[in-house]
Coordinates of C-alpha atoms and ligand atoms in Angstrom, one line a residue:
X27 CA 4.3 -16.6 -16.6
X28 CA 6.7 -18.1 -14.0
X29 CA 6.5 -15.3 -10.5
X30 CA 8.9 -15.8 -7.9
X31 CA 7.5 -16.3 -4.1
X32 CA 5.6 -13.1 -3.0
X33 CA 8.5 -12.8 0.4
X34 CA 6.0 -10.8 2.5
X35 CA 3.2 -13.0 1.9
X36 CA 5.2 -15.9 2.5
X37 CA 6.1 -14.9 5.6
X38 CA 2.9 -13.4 6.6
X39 CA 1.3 -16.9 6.2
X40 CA 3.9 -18.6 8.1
X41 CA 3.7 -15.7 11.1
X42 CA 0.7 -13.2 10.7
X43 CA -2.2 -15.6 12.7
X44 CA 0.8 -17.2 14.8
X45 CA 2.2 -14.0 16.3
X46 CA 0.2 -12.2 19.2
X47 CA 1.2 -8.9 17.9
X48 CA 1.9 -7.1 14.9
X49 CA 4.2 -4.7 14.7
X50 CA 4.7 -4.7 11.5
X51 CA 0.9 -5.0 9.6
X52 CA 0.3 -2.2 6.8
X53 CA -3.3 -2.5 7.4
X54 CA -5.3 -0.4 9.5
X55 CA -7.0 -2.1 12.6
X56 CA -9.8 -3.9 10.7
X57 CA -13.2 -2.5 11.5
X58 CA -16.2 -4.7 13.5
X59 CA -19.2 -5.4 10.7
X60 CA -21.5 -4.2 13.6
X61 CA -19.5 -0.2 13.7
X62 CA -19.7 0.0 10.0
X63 CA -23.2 -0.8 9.6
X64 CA -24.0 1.6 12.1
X65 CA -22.4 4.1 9.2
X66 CA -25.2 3.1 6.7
X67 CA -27.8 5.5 5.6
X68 CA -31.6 4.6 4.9
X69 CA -30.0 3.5 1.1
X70 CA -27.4 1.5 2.3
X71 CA -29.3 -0.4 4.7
X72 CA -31.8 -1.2 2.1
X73 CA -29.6 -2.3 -0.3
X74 CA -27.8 -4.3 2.6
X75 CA -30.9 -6.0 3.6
X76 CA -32.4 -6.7 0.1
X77 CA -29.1 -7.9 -1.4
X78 CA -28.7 -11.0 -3.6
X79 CA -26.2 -13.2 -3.8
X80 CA -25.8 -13.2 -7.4
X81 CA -22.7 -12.3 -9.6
X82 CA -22.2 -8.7 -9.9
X83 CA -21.2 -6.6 -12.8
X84 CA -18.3 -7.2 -13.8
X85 CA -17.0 -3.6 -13.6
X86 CA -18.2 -3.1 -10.1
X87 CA -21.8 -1.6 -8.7
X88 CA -22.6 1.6 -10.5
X89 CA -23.2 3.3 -6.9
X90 CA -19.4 1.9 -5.7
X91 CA -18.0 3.0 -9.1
X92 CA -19.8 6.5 -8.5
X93 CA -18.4 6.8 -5.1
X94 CA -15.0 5.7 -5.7
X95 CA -15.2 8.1 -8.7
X96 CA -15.8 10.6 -5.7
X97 CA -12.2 10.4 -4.4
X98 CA -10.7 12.1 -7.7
X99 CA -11.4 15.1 -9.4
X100 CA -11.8 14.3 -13.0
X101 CA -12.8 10.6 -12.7
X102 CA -16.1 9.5 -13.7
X103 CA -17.6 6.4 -13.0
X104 CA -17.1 4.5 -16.2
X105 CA -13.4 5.6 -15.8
X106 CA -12.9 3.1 -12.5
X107 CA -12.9 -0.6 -12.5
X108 CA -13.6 -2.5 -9.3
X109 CA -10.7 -5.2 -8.7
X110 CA -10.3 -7.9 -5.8
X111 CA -8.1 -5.8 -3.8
X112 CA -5.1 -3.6 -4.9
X113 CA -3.1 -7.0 -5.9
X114 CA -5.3 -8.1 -8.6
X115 CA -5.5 -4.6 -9.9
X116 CA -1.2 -5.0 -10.2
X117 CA -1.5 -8.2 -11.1
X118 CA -4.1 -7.0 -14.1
X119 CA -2.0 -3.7 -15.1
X120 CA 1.3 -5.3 -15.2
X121 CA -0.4 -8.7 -17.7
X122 CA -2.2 -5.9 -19.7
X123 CA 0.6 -3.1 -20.3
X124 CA 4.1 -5.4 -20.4
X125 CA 5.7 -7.9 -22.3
X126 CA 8.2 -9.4 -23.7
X127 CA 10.7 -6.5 -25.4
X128 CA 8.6 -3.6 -23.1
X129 CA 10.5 -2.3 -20.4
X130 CA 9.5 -0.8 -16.4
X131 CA 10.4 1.8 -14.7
X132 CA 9.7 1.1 -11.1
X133 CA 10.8 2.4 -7.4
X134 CA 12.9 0.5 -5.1
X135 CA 11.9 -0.9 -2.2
X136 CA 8.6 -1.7 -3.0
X137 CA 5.8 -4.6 -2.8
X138 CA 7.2 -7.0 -4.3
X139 CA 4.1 -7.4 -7.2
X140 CA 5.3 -4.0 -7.9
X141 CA 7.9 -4.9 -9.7
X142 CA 8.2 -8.9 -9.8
X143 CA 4.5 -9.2 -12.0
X144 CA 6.6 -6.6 -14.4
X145 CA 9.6 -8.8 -14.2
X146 CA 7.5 -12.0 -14.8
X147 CA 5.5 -10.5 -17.8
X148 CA 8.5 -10.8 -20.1
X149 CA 9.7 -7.0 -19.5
X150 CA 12.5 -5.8 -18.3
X151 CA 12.2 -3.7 -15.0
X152 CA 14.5 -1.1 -14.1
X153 CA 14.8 -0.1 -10.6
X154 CA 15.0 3.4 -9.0
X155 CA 16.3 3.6 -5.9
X156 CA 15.2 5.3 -3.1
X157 CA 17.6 7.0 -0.6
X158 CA 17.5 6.5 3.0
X159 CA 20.5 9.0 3.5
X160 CA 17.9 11.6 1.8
X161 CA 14.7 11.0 3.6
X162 CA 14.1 8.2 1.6
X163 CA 13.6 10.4 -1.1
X164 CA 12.9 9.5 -4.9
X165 CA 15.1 11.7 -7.3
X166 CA 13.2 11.9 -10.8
X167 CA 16.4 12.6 -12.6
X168 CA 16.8 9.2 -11.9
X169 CA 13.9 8.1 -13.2
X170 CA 14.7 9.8 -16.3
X171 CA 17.5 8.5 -16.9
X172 CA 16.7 5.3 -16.3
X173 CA 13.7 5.6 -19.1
X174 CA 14.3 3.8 -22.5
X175 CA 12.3 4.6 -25.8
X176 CA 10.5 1.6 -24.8
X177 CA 9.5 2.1 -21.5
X178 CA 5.3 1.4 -21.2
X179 CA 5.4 2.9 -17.6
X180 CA 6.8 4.7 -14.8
X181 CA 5.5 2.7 -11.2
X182 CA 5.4 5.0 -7.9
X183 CA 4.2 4.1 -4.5
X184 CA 2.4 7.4 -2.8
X185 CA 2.8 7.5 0.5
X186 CA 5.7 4.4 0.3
X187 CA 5.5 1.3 1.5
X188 CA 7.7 0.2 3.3
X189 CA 9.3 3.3 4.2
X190 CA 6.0 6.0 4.8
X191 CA 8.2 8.3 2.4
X192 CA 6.2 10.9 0.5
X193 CA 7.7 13.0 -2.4
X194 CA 7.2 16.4 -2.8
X195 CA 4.8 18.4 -5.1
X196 CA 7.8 19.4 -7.8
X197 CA 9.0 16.3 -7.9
X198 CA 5.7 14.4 -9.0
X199 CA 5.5 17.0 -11.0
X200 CA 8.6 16.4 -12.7
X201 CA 7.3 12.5 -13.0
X202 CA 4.6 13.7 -14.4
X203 CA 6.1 15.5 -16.8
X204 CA 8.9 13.2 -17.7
X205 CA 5.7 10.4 -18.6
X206 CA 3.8 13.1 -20.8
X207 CA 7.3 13.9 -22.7
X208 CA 8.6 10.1 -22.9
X209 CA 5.0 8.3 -23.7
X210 CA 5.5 6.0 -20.8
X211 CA 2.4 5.8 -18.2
X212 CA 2.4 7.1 -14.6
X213 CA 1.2 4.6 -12.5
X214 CA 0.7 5.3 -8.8
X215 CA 0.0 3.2 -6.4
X216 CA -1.8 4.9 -3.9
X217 CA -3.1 3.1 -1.6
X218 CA -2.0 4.8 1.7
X219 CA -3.2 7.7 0.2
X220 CA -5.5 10.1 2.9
X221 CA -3.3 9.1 5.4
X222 CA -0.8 12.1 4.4
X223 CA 0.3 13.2 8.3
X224 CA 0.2 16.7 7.1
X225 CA -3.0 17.3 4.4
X226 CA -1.3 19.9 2.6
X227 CA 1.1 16.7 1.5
X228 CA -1.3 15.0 -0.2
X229 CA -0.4 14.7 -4.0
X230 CA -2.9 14.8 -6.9
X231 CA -4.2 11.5 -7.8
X232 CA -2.2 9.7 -11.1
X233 CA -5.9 9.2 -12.4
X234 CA -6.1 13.0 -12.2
X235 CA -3.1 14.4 -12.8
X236 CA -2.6 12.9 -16.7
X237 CA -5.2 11.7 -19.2
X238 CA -3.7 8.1 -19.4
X239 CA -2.5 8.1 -15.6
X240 CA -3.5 5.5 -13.4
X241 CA -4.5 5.5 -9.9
X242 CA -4.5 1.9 -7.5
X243 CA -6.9 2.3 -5.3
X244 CA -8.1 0.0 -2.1
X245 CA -10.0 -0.5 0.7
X246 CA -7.5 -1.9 3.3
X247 CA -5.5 0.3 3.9
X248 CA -6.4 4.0 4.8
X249 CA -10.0 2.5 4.9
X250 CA -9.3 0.1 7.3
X251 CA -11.1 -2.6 5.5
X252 CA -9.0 -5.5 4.4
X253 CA -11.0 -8.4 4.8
X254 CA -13.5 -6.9 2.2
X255 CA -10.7 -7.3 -0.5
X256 CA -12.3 -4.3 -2.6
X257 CA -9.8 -2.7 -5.2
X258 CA -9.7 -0.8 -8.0
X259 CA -8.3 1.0 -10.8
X260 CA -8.5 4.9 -11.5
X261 CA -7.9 5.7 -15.2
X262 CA -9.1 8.2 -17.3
X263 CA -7.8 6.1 -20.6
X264 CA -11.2 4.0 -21.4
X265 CA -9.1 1.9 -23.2
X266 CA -7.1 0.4 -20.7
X267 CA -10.2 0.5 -19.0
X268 CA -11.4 -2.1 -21.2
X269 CA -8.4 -4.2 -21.7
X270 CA -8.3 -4.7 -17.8
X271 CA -11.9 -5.7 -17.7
X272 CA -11.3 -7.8 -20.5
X273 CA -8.6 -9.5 -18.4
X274 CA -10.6 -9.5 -15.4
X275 CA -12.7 -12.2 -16.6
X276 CA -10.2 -14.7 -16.5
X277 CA -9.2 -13.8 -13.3
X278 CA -12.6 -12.9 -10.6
X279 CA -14.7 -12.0 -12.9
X280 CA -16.2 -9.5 -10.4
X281 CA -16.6 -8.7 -7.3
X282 CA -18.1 -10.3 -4.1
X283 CA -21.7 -8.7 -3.5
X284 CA -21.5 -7.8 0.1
X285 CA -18.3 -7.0 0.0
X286 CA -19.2 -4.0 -2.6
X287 CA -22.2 -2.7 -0.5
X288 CA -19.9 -2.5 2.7
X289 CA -17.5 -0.5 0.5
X290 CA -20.6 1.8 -0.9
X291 CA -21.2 2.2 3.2
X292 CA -17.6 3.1 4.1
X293 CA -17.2 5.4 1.2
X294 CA -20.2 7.4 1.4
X295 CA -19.1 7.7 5.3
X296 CA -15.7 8.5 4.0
X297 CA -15.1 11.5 6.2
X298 CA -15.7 9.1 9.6
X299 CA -13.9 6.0 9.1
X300 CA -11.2 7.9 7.3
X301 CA -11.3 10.0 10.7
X302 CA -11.5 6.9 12.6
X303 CA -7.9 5.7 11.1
X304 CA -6.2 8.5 11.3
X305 CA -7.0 8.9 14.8
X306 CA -5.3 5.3 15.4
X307 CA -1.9 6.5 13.6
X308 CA -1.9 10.0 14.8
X309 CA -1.7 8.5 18.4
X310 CA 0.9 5.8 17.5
X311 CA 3.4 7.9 15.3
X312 CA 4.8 9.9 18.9
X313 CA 4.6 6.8 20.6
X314 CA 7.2 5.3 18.2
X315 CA 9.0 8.9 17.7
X316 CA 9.9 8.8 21.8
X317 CA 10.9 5.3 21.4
X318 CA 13.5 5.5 18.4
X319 CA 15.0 9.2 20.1
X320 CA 15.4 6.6 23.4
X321 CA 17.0 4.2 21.1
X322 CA 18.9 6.4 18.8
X323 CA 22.6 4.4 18.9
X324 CA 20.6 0.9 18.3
X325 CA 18.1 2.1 15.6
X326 CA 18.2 4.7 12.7
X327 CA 14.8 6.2 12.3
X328 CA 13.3 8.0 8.9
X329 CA 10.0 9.7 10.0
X330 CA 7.2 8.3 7.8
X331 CA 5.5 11.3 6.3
X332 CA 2.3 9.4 5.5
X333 CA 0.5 5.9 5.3
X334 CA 1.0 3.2 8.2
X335 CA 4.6 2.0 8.0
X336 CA 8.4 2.7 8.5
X337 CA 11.7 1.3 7.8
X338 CA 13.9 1.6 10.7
X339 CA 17.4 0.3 10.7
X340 CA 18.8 -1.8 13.7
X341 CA 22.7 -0.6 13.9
X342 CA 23.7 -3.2 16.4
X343 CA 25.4 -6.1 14.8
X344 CA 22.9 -8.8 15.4
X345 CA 20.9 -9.2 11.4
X346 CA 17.1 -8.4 11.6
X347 CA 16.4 -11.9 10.4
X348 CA 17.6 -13.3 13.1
X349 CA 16.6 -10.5 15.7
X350 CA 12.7 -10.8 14.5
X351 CA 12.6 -14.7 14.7
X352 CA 14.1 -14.4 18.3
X353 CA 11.8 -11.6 19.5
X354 CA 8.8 -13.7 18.1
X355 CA 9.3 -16.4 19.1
X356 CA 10.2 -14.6 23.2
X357 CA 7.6 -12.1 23.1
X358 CA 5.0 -12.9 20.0
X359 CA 5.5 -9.4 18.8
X360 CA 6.2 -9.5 14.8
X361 CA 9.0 -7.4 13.3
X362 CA 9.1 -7.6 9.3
X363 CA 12.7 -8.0 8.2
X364 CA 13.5 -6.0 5.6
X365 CA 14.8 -9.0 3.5
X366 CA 11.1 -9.8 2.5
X367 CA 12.0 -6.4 0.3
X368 CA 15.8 -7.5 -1.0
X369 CA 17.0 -5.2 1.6
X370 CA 20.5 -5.8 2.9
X371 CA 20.7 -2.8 5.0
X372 CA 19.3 -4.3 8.2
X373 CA 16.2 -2.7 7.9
X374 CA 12.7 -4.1 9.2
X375 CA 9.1 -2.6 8.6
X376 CA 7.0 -1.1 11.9
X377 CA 3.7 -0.8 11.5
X378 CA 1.3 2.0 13.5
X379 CA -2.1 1.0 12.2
X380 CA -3.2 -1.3 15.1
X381 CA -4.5 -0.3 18.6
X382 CA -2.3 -2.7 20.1
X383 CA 0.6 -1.1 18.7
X384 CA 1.7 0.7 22.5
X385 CA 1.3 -2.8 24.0
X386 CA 3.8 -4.5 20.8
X387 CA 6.2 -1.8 21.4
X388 CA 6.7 -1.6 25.0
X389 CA 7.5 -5.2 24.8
X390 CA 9.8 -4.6 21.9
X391 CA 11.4 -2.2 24.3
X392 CA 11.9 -4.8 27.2
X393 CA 13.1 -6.9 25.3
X394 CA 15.6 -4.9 23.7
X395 CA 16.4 -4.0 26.7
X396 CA 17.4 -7.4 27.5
X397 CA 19.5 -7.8 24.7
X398 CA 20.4 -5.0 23.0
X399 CA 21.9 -2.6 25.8
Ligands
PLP14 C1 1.9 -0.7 -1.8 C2 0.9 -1.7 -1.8 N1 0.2 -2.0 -2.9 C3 -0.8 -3.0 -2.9 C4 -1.0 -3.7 -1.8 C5 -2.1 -4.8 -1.9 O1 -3.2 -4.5 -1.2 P1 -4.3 -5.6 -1.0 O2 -3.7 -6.6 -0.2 O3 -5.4 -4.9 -0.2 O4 -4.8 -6.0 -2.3 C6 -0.3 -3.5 -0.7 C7 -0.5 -4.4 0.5 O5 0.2 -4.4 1.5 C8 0.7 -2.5 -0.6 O6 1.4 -2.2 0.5

């Protein structure tokens, strides 16, 4: 398998420790060991305390499995596999499912595993647009005519990276649909999901919503805990379930021991940290709302109806690329350019998940003041 350079990554590890501020991370503000052990129950300090440092089982702890189980509705414990993070879950789904004369449905933009781990397997990988004129919205009578009798799966991002689009109800309901009638698995990748800006948004999990559907789950994003590097894979289909443990043990083999008890700890105080983080974006959102309507000639702005990120578009003629380097370099606030995504629309990613973010954006503003006006 030959994989192209991951674009983001790349130029996270050239910029994300450099930079003083990140205006463009997808994460949540990372929590401090000392506020989530506070979190722990008489249980979970226990097993914190008493904890080995031995391998783990290979699926994931029983207790992690049971409570990521607890996010869906008709997902049992044996039907999740514990993965390190959300990129070794794509990384295992795409190896497992695709191959040489299969063929990928999957949204465009997107993380770039998303579709490139497709691309590398052998398959071919058709792309479905989605359109900024529109909301950034995802028409599934795209999606079905892009499907093929040998399409293995159907990929969605829910709530989209990098744009914080969110489709409706009917229309992943028509995707749902459109996989039960062609055979091809729904995969979503949802791992901005809980951080729908209105909760009546929030779509039914892939896990849940078809017997061999499959949720991507993690613990960096609306959780807010990155560095733990916890993952996982929602299925219903015990099968797959297999094949990707199976696959797994070429890869981790499983999962890092404290790491899964500080996941058990944030789940089981779900409710909080997930309040926590949603408190951070909730009071970021307006901030950048009131700075794009102050900026309306020099930037086009698509509301992000859920997760941590946008996709803005600078109208002036000077290309992001160029614009994010200088403004780094000036002011150490980090724009993403929205060519780490094959966008050619002079589009860049904001991200609203750090407390710093009023501090990155008001020098954003002076210095487009500077040079923009
Ligand atoms: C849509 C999407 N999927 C998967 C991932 C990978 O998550 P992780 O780095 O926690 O494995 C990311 C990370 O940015 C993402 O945005």
């Amino acid at each position: 398998m030959r994989l192209q350079d991951f674009a983001l990554e790349r130029f996270f590890a050239r910029w994300e420790f450099e930079a003083e501020l990140l205006l463009c991370a997808s994460d949540i503000e990372g929590w401090p060991m000392s506020d989530l052990l506070e979190l722990a129950g008489e249980d979970d300090r226990r097993r914190w305390g008493d904890l080995r440092l031995g391998y783990t089982e290979s699926h994931g702890d029983p207790e992690l499995r049971a409570a990521i189980a607890g996010l869906y509705e008709h997902v049992s414990p044996d039907d999740v596999l514990v993965f390190a993070g959300a990129e070794e879950a794509i990384f295992a789904l795409h190896s497992v499912l695709l191959g040489p004369g299969d063929h990928a449905v999957v949204v465009r933009p997107a993380y770039q595993s998303l579709a490139e781990v497709a691309r590398a397997s052998g398959a071919e990988v058709a792309r479905v647009d989605l359109h900024e004129a529109d909301d950034w919205r995802l028409d599934p009578d795209e999606v079905r005519v892009a499907l093929r009798p040998n399409t293995r799966l159907i990929l969605i991002n829910e709530p989209h990276n990098p744009t914080g689009a969110l489709i409706d109800r009917p229309t992943f309901d028509r995707l749902v649909e459109l996989a039960a009638e062609s055979g091809a698995r729904l995969i979503v990748d949802e791992v901005y999901r809980f951080l729908e800006f209105d909760t009546a948004d929030r779509l039914p999990a892939g896990a849940d919503a078809l017997a061999t559907g499959v949720s991507i789950g993690v613990m960096s994003k609306s959780f807010g805990l990155a560095g733990l590097r916890i993952g996982w894979v929602a299925t219903r289909d015990r099968e797959l379930i297999e094949r990707l443990a199976a696959f797994k043990d070429y890869t981790t083999i499983c999962a890092s021991a404290p790491a899964e008890v500080l996941a058990l700890i944030a789940l089981r105080a779900g409710d909080r940290v997930l309040a926590r983080n949603r408190a951070i974006v909730e009071a970021n959102l307006p901030l950048l709302d009131t700075f794009f309507s102050r900026w309306a000639g020099t930037f086009e702005w698509v509301r992000p109806r859920g997760g941590t990120v946008g996709f803005p578009r600078l109208l002036a003629e000077v290309p992001i690329d160029r614009f994010a380097e200088d403004l780094v370099r000036e002011t150490g606030v980090l724009l993403l350019p929205g060519s780490v995504f094959s966008d050619t629309g002079n589009h860049f990613r904001v991200g609203f998940g750090r407390t710093n973010m009023p501090l990155a954006l008001e020098r954003l503003e002076a210095y487009a003041e500077r040079t923009l006006r």
